[in-house]
């Protein structure tokens, strides 16, 4: 990657992502997106389809769980899950994690017979209330491409070290200004690997999320993300277009 990188779970620093003795694993960590003063979108990806539960607490040890909801991971969504947790308190730090539930468990959202071990724990802070006098610290970056140069398996540009620096700042949230992955990588030798289908794009996201620095940043604080060109196909850079001499834009 040529530019300082992006995007867009762990508590403080991401603990080693746990593997379960039996049941699902959560290789790509967790994330909290679009955090407001009263809600947040919580995300993870499981290794297998099934029934799951997310729990939200006001402490790191989950002694004070304030919300829990059931959901399901399906192959049609690449085993990802996103839930909106509402009725949260403004200006409050929350911890959250996902569990796999035994298939067929019925009842309320809390009725989950847990299987294996939970995901890594994530953390986020809700926005302060409108009347609060608060100082907010955040960081932003963009452009993330973990594409190796064939036949190497190591990311060509870097391992997203900028995300590690952002995580160490302990920001209230972080902003991803787009190009959260490259459907059309500019790594030499990878031009024939463009992601043109939804499933191919999922693969590009998994490639980026396999980098621990990115997974750790996403779990350490809330994140706000937007799209740019490379989530689709870039249509304006010098690599894709040769503009005539004297070309100008009045836009």
Coordinates of C-alpha atoms in Angstrom, one line a residue:
X1 CA 0.0 0.0 0.0
X2 CA 1.4 3.4 -1.0
X3 CA -0.6 5.6 1.2
X4 CA -1.3 5.6 4.9
X5 CA -3.9 3.0 5.4
X6 CA -7.3 2.5 6.6
X7 CA -10.5 1.0 7.9
X8 CA -13.5 0.3 7.7
X9 CA -12.0 -5.8 18.1
X10 CA -10.5 -6.2 20.9
X11 CA -10.6 -4.7 24.3
X12 CA -7.9 -2.1 24.3
X13 CA -5.6 -4.3 22.3
X14 CA -7.1 -7.3 20.6
X15 CA -6.6 -10.3 22.7
X16 CA -5.5 -13.4 20.8
X17 CA -8.5 -14.4 18.8
X18 CA -9.7 -17.5 20.7
X19 CA -10.2 -20.8 19.0
X20 CA -13.0 -23.0 20.3
X21 CA -12.5 -26.5 21.5
X22 CA -15.8 -27.3 19.8
X23 CA -18.0 -24.9 17.9
X24 CA -17.3 -21.9 15.8
X25 CA -14.3 -19.7 15.6
X26 CA -14.2 -15.9 14.9
X27 CA -11.0 -15.4 12.9
X28 CA -11.7 -11.9 11.8
X29 CA -12.6 -10.4 15.2
X30 CA -15.5 -8.1 15.9
X31 CA -16.5 -4.5 15.0
X32 CA -18.8 -1.8 16.2
X33 CA -20.0 0.6 13.4
X34 CA -22.2 3.6 13.1
X35 CA -22.1 4.3 16.9
X36 CA -24.5 7.0 18.0
X37 CA -25.4 8.2 21.5
X38 CA -27.9 5.4 21.9
X39 CA -27.1 2.6 19.5
X40 CA -24.4 0.7 17.6
X41 CA -24.1 -1.9 14.9
X42 CA -22.2 -5.0 16.1
X43 CA -20.5 -7.3 13.6
X44 CA -18.6 -10.5 13.4
X45 CA -18.0 -13.4 11.0
X46 CA -18.2 -17.0 12.3
X47 CA -16.5 -20.0 10.8
X48 CA -19.8 -21.9 10.4
X49 CA -23.5 -21.4 10.0
X50 CA -25.7 -21.6 13.1
X51 CA -27.3 -19.8 15.9
X52 CA -25.4 -17.1 17.8
X53 CA -25.8 -14.5 20.6
X54 CA -24.2 -11.2 21.1
X55 CA -24.0 -9.8 24.6
X56 CA -23.2 -6.2 25.7
X57 CA -21.9 -5.2 29.1
X58 CA -20.7 -2.2 30.9
X59 CA -17.6 -3.9 32.2
X60 CA -14.7 -5.8 30.6
X61 CA -15.4 -9.1 32.5
X62 CA -19.1 -9.1 31.4
X63 CA -20.4 -9.2 35.0
X64 CA -22.9 -6.5 34.1
X65 CA -24.6 -7.6 30.9
X66 CA -27.1 -5.0 29.9
X67 CA -28.3 -6.4 26.6
X68 CA -28.3 -9.7 24.6
X69 CA -29.7 -10.7 21.3
X70 CA -29.9 -13.8 19.2
X71 CA -29.0 -14.0 15.5
X72 CA -27.9 -16.5 12.9
X73 CA -24.9 -16.9 10.6
X74 CA -25.8 -18.1 7.1
X75 CA -23.7 -19.0 4.0
X76 CA -25.7 -16.6 1.9
X77 CA -24.2 -13.8 4.0
X78 CA -20.7 -15.3 4.1
X79 CA -21.4 -16.3 7.8
X80 CA -21.3 -12.6 8.8
X81 CA -23.7 -11.2 11.4
X82 CA -24.7 -7.5 12.0
X83 CA -27.1 -6.5 14.8
X84 CA -28.2 -3.0 15.9
X85 CA -28.1 -2.7 19.7
X86 CA -30.3 0.1 20.9
X87 CA -31.3 1.8 24.1
X88 CA -27.7 2.4 25.1
X89 CA -26.6 5.3 27.4
X90 CA -24.8 8.3 25.9
X91 CA -21.1 8.7 26.7
X92 CA -20.7 5.2 28.0
X93 CA -18.1 2.5 27.3
X94 CA -19.5 -0.9 26.4
X95 CA -17.9 -4.3 25.9
X96 CA -19.4 -6.9 23.6
X97 CA -18.8 -10.4 22.3
X98 CA -20.4 -13.2 20.4
X99 CA -21.2 -16.8 21.4
X100 CA -22.4 -19.7 19.3
X101 CA -25.6 -21.3 20.6
X102 CA -26.6 -24.9 20.5
X103 CA -28.8 -25.4 17.4
X104 CA -32.4 -25.6 18.3
X105 CA -32.2 -23.5 21.5
X106 CA -35.5 -21.8 21.9
X107 CA -36.9 -19.0 24.1
X108 CA -36.0 -15.5 24.7
X109 CA -32.9 -13.7 23.4
X110 CA -31.1 -14.7 26.6
X111 CA -31.8 -18.4 26.2
X112 CA -28.6 -19.5 24.6
X113 CA -26.9 -22.8 25.5
X114 CA -23.4 -21.8 24.6
X115 CA -21.0 -23.9 22.6
X116 CA -17.3 -23.5 22.7
X117 CA -15.6 -20.2 23.5
X118 CA -16.7 -16.6 22.7
X119 CA -15.3 -14.3 20.1
X120 CA -12.7 -11.8 21.1
X121 CA -14.2 -9.0 23.1
X122 CA -14.7 -5.6 21.5
X123 CA -15.2 -2.2 23.0
X124 CA -16.8 1.1 21.9
X125 CA -17.9 4.4 23.5
X126 CA -21.3 5.9 22.6
X127 CA -21.4 9.5 21.5
X128 CA -21.9 12.1 24.2
X129 CA -25.4 13.6 24.6
X130 CA -26.1 16.8 22.7
X131 CA -25.9 18.9 25.9
X132 CA -22.5 17.4 27.0
X133 CA -19.3 19.4 27.1
X134 CA -16.9 16.7 25.9
X135 CA -13.6 16.5 24.1
X136 CA -13.6 13.9 21.3
X137 CA -10.5 12.4 19.9
X138 CA -10.6 10.5 16.6
X139 CA -8.4 9.5 13.6
X140 CA -9.0 8.9 10.0
X141 CA -7.3 7.2 7.1
X142 CA -8.1 5.4 3.8
X143 CA -7.0 2.8 1.2
X144 CA -6.3 -0.7 2.4
X145 CA -5.0 -3.4 0.1
X146 CA -3.4 -6.6 1.6
X147 CA -2.9 -8.1 -1.8
X148 CA 0.4 -10.1 -2.1
X149 CA 2.4 -10.0 -5.3
X150 CA 2.1 -13.5 -6.7
X151 CA 3.4 -16.0 -5.8
X152 CA 4.2 -14.5 -2.4
X153 CA 1.6 -14.7 0.4
X154 CA 2.9 -11.6 2.2
X155 CA 1.0 -8.3 1.6
X156 CA 2.9 -6.3 -1.0
X157 CA 2.5 -2.8 0.5
X158 CA 2.7 -3.4 4.2
X159 CA 0.9 -5.0 7.1
X160 CA -1.3 -2.0 8.0
X161 CA 1.0 -0.7 10.7
X162 CA -0.8 2.6 10.6
X163 CA -3.8 0.8 12.2
X164 CA -1.7 -0.3 15.1
X165 CA -0.7 3.3 15.7
X166 CA -4.3 4.5 15.5
X167 CA -5.3 1.8 18.0
X168 CA -2.6 2.9 20.5
X169 CA -4.1 6.4 20.4
X170 CA -7.2 5.0 22.2
X171 CA -9.5 7.2 20.1
X172 CA -13.2 7.5 20.8
X173 CA -13.7 6.3 17.3
X174 CA -12.0 6.0 13.9
X175 CA -13.1 6.9 10.4
X176 CA -12.5 5.0 7.2
X177 CA -12.6 7.3 4.2
X178 CA -13.1 4.6 1.6
X179 CA -11.2 2.1 -0.5
X180 CA -11.7 -0.4 2.4
X181 CA -10.5 -3.0 0.0
X182 CA -9.3 -3.0 -3.6
X183 CA -11.5 -4.9 -6.1
X184 CA -8.8 -4.0 -8.7
X185 CA -5.5 -4.2 -6.9
X186 CA -2.6 -2.1 -8.4
X187 CA 0.0 -4.7 -7.2
X188 CA 2.0 -5.8 -10.2
X189 CA 1.0 -9.2 -11.2
X190 CA -2.4 -9.1 -9.5
X191 CA -4.3 -7.2 -12.2
X192 CA -6.0 -10.5 -13.4
X193 CA -7.4 -11.1 -9.9
X194 CA -10.0 -8.4 -10.0
X195 CA -13.1 -9.0 -7.7
X196 CA -16.1 -8.6 -10.0
X197 CA -18.7 -10.7 -8.1
X198 CA -20.1 -10.3 -4.6
X199 CA -18.3 -13.5 -3.4
X200 CA -15.0 -12.3 -4.9
X201 CA -15.4 -9.0 -3.0
X202 CA -16.1 -10.9 0.2
X203 CA -12.7 -12.6 -0.4
X204 CA -11.0 -9.3 -0.7
X205 CA -12.4 -8.1 2.6
X206 CA -11.3 -11.3 4.3
X207 CA -7.8 -10.8 2.9
X208 CA -7.7 -7.4 4.6
X209 CA -9.3 -8.5 7.8
X210 CA -6.8 -11.4 8.2
X211 CA -4.3 -8.6 9.1
X212 CA -4.3 -8.4 12.8
X213 CA -3.6 -4.7 12.9
X214 CA -6.9 -4.0 11.1
X215 CA -8.9 -6.5 13.2
X216 CA -7.5 -5.0 16.4
X217 CA -8.4 -1.4 15.4
X218 CA -12.0 -2.4 14.4
X219 CA -12.5 -4.0 17.8
X220 CA -10.8 -1.3 19.9
X221 CA -13.3 1.5 19.1
X222 CA -16.3 2.4 17.0
X223 CA -15.7 2.9 13.3
X224 CA -17.4 4.9 10.6
X225 CA -16.9 3.8 7.0
X226 CA -17.7 5.1 3.5
X227 CA -17.2 3.7 0.1
X228 CA -14.9 5.0 -2.6
X229 CA -13.9 3.8 -6.1
X230 CA -11.9 0.6 -5.4
X231 CA -14.8 -1.2 -3.6
X232 CA -16.2 -1.4 -7.1
X233 CA -13.7 -0.8 -9.9
X234 CA -11.5 2.3 -10.1
X235 CA -12.4 4.4 -13.2
X236 CA -10.3 7.5 -12.9
X237 CA -6.7 6.8 -12.0
X238 CA -3.9 6.9 -14.5
X239 CA -3.7 3.1 -14.4
X240 CA -7.2 2.8 -15.9
X241 CA -7.4 5.9 -18.1
X242 CA -5.2 7.8 -20.5
X243 CA -6.6 11.4 -20.7
X244 CA -5.7 13.5 -23.7
X245 CA -3.2 16.4 -23.2
X246 CA -5.1 19.5 -22.1
X247 CA -8.0 17.5 -20.5
X248 CA -9.8 19.6 -18.0
X249 CA -12.8 19.3 -15.7
X250 CA -15.1 22.1 -14.6
X251 CA -16.7 20.0 -11.9

